[in-house]
Every structure is written in structure tokens, then in C-alpha cells.
């Protein structure tokens, strides 16, 4: 599947008129001990903290809403642990239309956000190049979407129907109007 870019997402969901605060990614990445995906940094730099379509919250390098990405991402990984204990009940729905058993060989996870329903999003850190990390979205029980194109591609495909076999929010239709609501840090 082709990867969608931040420009594709901007054309679909316009960013806020107010320029978000500038994020210095160097200190964040040093604290994490790894680089973050380019599409994620572009998304955070373009949109800032807030909520997509009253549903998806993507953590940024800023402290709103729960914590900066490094703290919230680590907390999300701890929440994922129970799901990983019994992989026999978990299936990954891939963006290419296939469903497979979970394969954790050669990778770890780090959280990037969550939905207003409590579903969590992760990067599957499958190698040294963060721009190749798939996005994993789970309801925390047994349903997982796995998008090889990464975070921005998942968001784009989620709202345009480009991920037809998705399991998380399987019955949910895209809203009539796709929006982003920016939230000021400290509010």
C-alpha cells in the first residue's frame, strides 16, 4: 500500500489556523533513547495538541493532554502488557486486507496516542528506521489494526475507507465533516 504523507492528511483535515508551539524534538528523542518517525513529528508540528474528528488524540512533545509523548507512551506500553500475555486470542488486521497471527519477533512497542473510547495506538518498533515502523491500534482486549504505512497513513486510511478490514471501530463511519480541534497547552 502506498504511504500517505502529511500533505495528504492536511488536504483531508485542515490544520488549525493558530500555529502550534514549536517542539524541539532533540531533547525528547534523547530522553526516549530513539528517534521518532518523521510523519509523526510533522503531524505534531502541523496540528499541535488536540483531537482529530472528536476521536483520536495524538500525543505530542508538549505536556497536554496527559503528558508529553515520552511519559504517555511509556504508560501506554505498560497497559499493552496484559494483551501480549496470551497472543493466541489476538489477530492483526493488516491494511493490505489480510489477517494474521500476532508476530512480535524483532520489535517492541511505544505508544503514540489513544481514542476517546480508550483504544490505544502504538508504533511497532521493528528496526532502527522509525519511518518504517508500522502503526498498531488496539482496543486492549483482542482486536488490533496493523498498518504498514505508519501513523499518518493509518489516520488517512481510517477516515477515507482505505483500511477496509480494520477491526478497531469496525462499525464506525467517518464523520460527515473531518475536523481537528486544537487545545491550548495548560488548558
Short mmCIF file of C-alpha atoms in Angstrom, two decimals:
data_model
loop_
_atom_site.label_atom_id
_atom_site.label_comp_id
_atom_site.label_asym_id
_atom_site.label_seq_id
_atom_site.Cartn_x
_atom_site.Cartn_y
_atom_site.Cartn_z
CA UNK A 1 0.00 0.00 0.00
CA UNK A 2 1.27 3.50 -0.71
CA UNK A 3 2.27 5.60 2.25
CA UNK A 4 0.25 8.74 2.74
CA UNK A 5 2.09 11.92 3.65
CA UNK A 6 1.35 14.76 6.00
CA UNK A 7 0.30 16.76 2.91
CA UNK A 8 -2.36 14.14 2.17
CA UNK A 9 -3.67 14.45 5.73
CA UNK A 10 -3.62 18.26 5.56
CA UNK A 11 -5.70 18.14 2.36
CA UNK A 12 -8.19 15.87 4.13
CA UNK A 13 -8.27 17.60 7.53
CA UNK A 14 -7.08 21.20 7.54
CA UNK A 15 -4.78 22.11 10.44
CA UNK A 16 -5.74 24.85 12.89
CA UNK A 17 -5.25 28.47 11.89
CA UNK A 18 -3.21 29.09 15.05
CA UNK A 19 0.36 27.87 14.66
CA UNK A 20 1.13 25.29 17.36
CA UNK A 21 4.03 25.78 19.75
CA UNK A 22 7.39 24.75 18.33
CA UNK A 23 8.65 21.41 19.60
CA UNK A 24 12.37 20.82 20.00
CA UNK A 25 12.49 17.12 19.15
CA UNK A 26 16.17 16.64 20.02
CA UNK A 27 15.73 16.59 23.83
CA UNK A 28 12.61 14.41 23.58
CA UNK A 29 14.39 11.85 21.39
CA UNK A 30 17.44 11.85 23.68
CA UNK A 31 15.22 11.15 26.71
CA UNK A 32 13.48 8.37 24.81
CA UNK A 33 16.70 6.86 23.50
CA UNK A 34 15.39 6.58 19.92
CA UNK A 35 14.31 8.76 17.01
CA UNK A 36 10.62 9.35 16.36
CA UNK A 37 9.03 8.85 12.92
CA UNK A 38 9.21 11.83 10.57
CA UNK A 39 5.48 11.68 9.78
CA UNK A 40 4.63 11.85 13.49
CA UNK A 41 6.86 14.88 14.07
CA UNK A 42 5.35 16.59 11.02
CA UNK A 43 1.86 15.83 12.33
CA UNK A 44 2.66 17.22 15.80
CA UNK A 45 4.40 20.28 14.34
CA UNK A 46 1.49 20.96 11.95
CA UNK A 47 -1.50 20.31 14.18
CA UNK A 48 -0.17 20.61 17.73
CA UNK A 49 -2.02 19.08 20.67
CA UNK A 50 -5.66 18.30 20.10
CA UNK A 51 -8.24 15.83 18.87
CA UNK A 52 -8.96 14.59 15.34
CA UNK A 53 -12.66 14.19 14.46
CA UNK A 54 -13.71 14.21 18.15
CA UNK A 55 -11.98 10.85 18.42
CA UNK A 56 -8.20 10.48 18.02
CA UNK A 57 -5.75 12.15 20.33
CA UNK A 58 -2.11 12.01 19.20
CA UNK A 59 0.38 12.82 21.95
CA UNK A 60 2.97 15.47 21.10
CA UNK A 61 6.19 16.69 22.65
CA UNK A 62 4.09 19.10 24.72
CA UNK A 63 2.53 18.31 28.12
CA UNK A 64 -1.14 18.33 27.09
CA UNK A 65 -3.38 16.30 27.49
CA UNK A 66 -2.00 13.60 29.76
CA UNK A 67 1.73 14.07 29.49
CA UNK A 68 4.42 14.54 26.85
CA UNK A 69 4.78 11.65 24.41
CA UNK A 70 7.67 10.11 26.34
CA UNK A 71 5.65 9.74 29.56
CA UNK A 72 2.30 8.88 27.96
CA UNK A 73 3.95 6.48 25.50
CA UNK A 74 5.65 4.52 28.27
CA UNK A 75 2.43 4.36 30.28
CA UNK A 76 0.61 3.03 27.21
CA UNK A 77 3.19 0.25 26.79
CA UNK A 78 2.53 -0.87 30.38
CA UNK A 79 -1.20 -1.01 29.52
CA UNK A 80 -0.41 -3.21 26.50
CA UNK A 81 1.38 -5.89 28.54
CA UNK A 82 -1.78 -7.88 29.52
CA UNK A 83 -2.77 -8.19 25.85
CA UNK A 84 0.65 -9.61 25.00
CA UNK A 85 0.41 -12.33 27.66
CA UNK A 86 -1.91 -14.58 25.61
CA UNK A 87 -1.31 -13.96 21.92
CA UNK A 88 -3.41 -16.96 20.90
CA UNK A 89 -6.55 -14.81 21.15
CA UNK A 90 -5.16 -11.83 19.23
CA UNK A 91 -5.26 -11.28 15.46
CA UNK A 92 -3.78 -8.41 13.49
CA UNK A 93 -5.92 -6.93 10.72
CA UNK A 94 -3.45 -5.59 8.13
CA UNK A 95 -4.00 -2.66 5.81
CA UNK A 96 -3.45 -4.97 2.81
CA UNK A 97 -6.67 -6.83 3.67
CA UNK A 98 -5.12 -9.85 5.37
CA UNK A 99 -5.48 -11.05 8.95
CA UNK A 100 -2.57 -12.81 10.63
CA UNK A 101 -1.50 -14.11 13.99
CA UNK A 102 0.48 -11.65 16.06
CA UNK A 103 4.21 -11.68 15.32
CA UNK A 104 6.35 -9.97 17.95
CA UNK A 105 9.71 -11.14 16.63
CA UNK A 106 12.25 -8.36 16.31
CA UNK A 107 10.35 -5.47 17.77
CA UNK A 108 8.95 -3.59 20.71
CA UNK A 109 6.14 -1.08 21.10
CA UNK A 110 5.79 2.57 22.06
CA UNK A 111 2.54 4.50 22.42
CA UNK A 112 1.63 7.50 20.26
CA UNK A 113 -1.97 8.20 21.26
CA UNK A 114 -5.45 6.97 22.03
CA UNK A 115 -9.08 7.36 21.07
CA UNK A 116 -11.77 8.94 23.20
CA UNK A 117 -13.09 5.39 23.70
CA UNK A 118 -9.78 4.30 25.26
CA UNK A 119 -8.36 2.42 22.26
CA UNK A 120 -4.59 2.83 22.12
CA UNK A 121 -2.15 3.49 19.28
CA UNK A 122 1.43 2.26 19.17
CA UNK A 123 4.42 2.12 16.91
CA UNK A 124 5.73 -1.39 16.36
CA UNK A 125 9.43 -0.66 16.58
CA UNK A 126 10.60 -3.28 14.12
CA UNK A 127 14.01 -1.83 13.33
CA UNK A 128 16.31 1.17 13.55
CA UNK A 129 14.44 3.30 10.98
CA UNK A 130 11.41 4.87 12.69
CA UNK A 131 9.98 5.83 9.29
CA UNK A 132 9.44 2.12 8.65
CA UNK A 133 7.58 1.39 11.89
CA UNK A 134 4.03 0.12 11.39
CA UNK A 135 1.18 1.56 13.46
CA UNK A 136 -0.73 -0.78 15.77
CA UNK A 137 -4.11 0.22 17.14
CA UNK A 138 -5.86 -1.96 19.73
CA UNK A 139 -8.97 -2.00 21.85
CA UNK A 140 -6.86 -3.52 24.61
CA UNK A 141 -8.65 -6.86 24.52
CA UNK A 142 -8.03 -8.82 21.33
CA UNK A 143 -8.69 -6.57 18.35
CA UNK A 144 -5.69 -4.99 16.63
CA UNK A 145 -5.31 -3.00 13.42
CA UNK A 146 -1.82 -3.10 11.94
CA UNK A 147 -0.91 -0.50 9.30
CA UNK A 148 2.39 -0.91 7.48
CA UNK A 149 2.37 2.73 6.35
CA UNK A 150 2.73 4.18 9.85
CA UNK A 151 0.71 6.70 11.82
CA UNK A 152 -0.23 9.32 9.21
CA UNK A 153 -1.16 6.62 6.67
CA UNK A 154 -3.34 4.89 9.27
CA UNK A 155 -5.18 8.11 10.14
CA UNK A 156 -5.69 8.95 6.46
CA UNK A 157 -6.89 5.46 5.56
CA UNK A 158 -9.10 5.29 8.64
CA UNK A 159 -11.11 8.32 7.55
CA UNK A 160 -11.13 7.63 3.81
CA UNK A 161 -12.02 3.92 3.90
CA UNK A 162 -8.55 2.86 2.76
CA UNK A 163 -8.35 0.23 5.51
CA UNK A 164 -11.45 -1.85 4.70
CA UNK A 165 -10.81 -4.76 7.06
CA UNK A 166 -9.97 -2.67 10.11
CA UNK A 167 -11.22 -4.19 13.34
CA UNK A 168 -10.91 -1.29 15.77
CA UNK A 169 -14.04 0.85 15.26
CA UNK A 170 -15.15 -1.68 12.63
CA UNK A 171 -18.74 -0.44 12.53
CA UNK A 172 -17.96 3.25 12.84
CA UNK A 173 -18.43 5.51 9.85
CA UNK A 174 -16.28 8.56 9.23
CA UNK A 175 -17.92 11.78 10.41
CA UNK A 176 -19.54 13.99 7.78
CA UNK A 177 -17.04 16.73 8.46
CA UNK A 178 -13.44 15.82 9.26
CA UNK A 179 -12.01 18.21 11.84
CA UNK A 180 -9.13 18.86 14.17
CA UNK A 181 -9.71 20.69 17.43
CA UNK A 182 -6.55 22.24 18.79
CA UNK A 183 -6.25 22.52 22.56
CA UNK A 184 -4.02 25.10 24.17
CA UNK A 185 -1.33 23.64 26.40
CA UNK A 186 -2.23 24.24 30.02
CA UNK A 187 -5.99 24.27 29.41
#
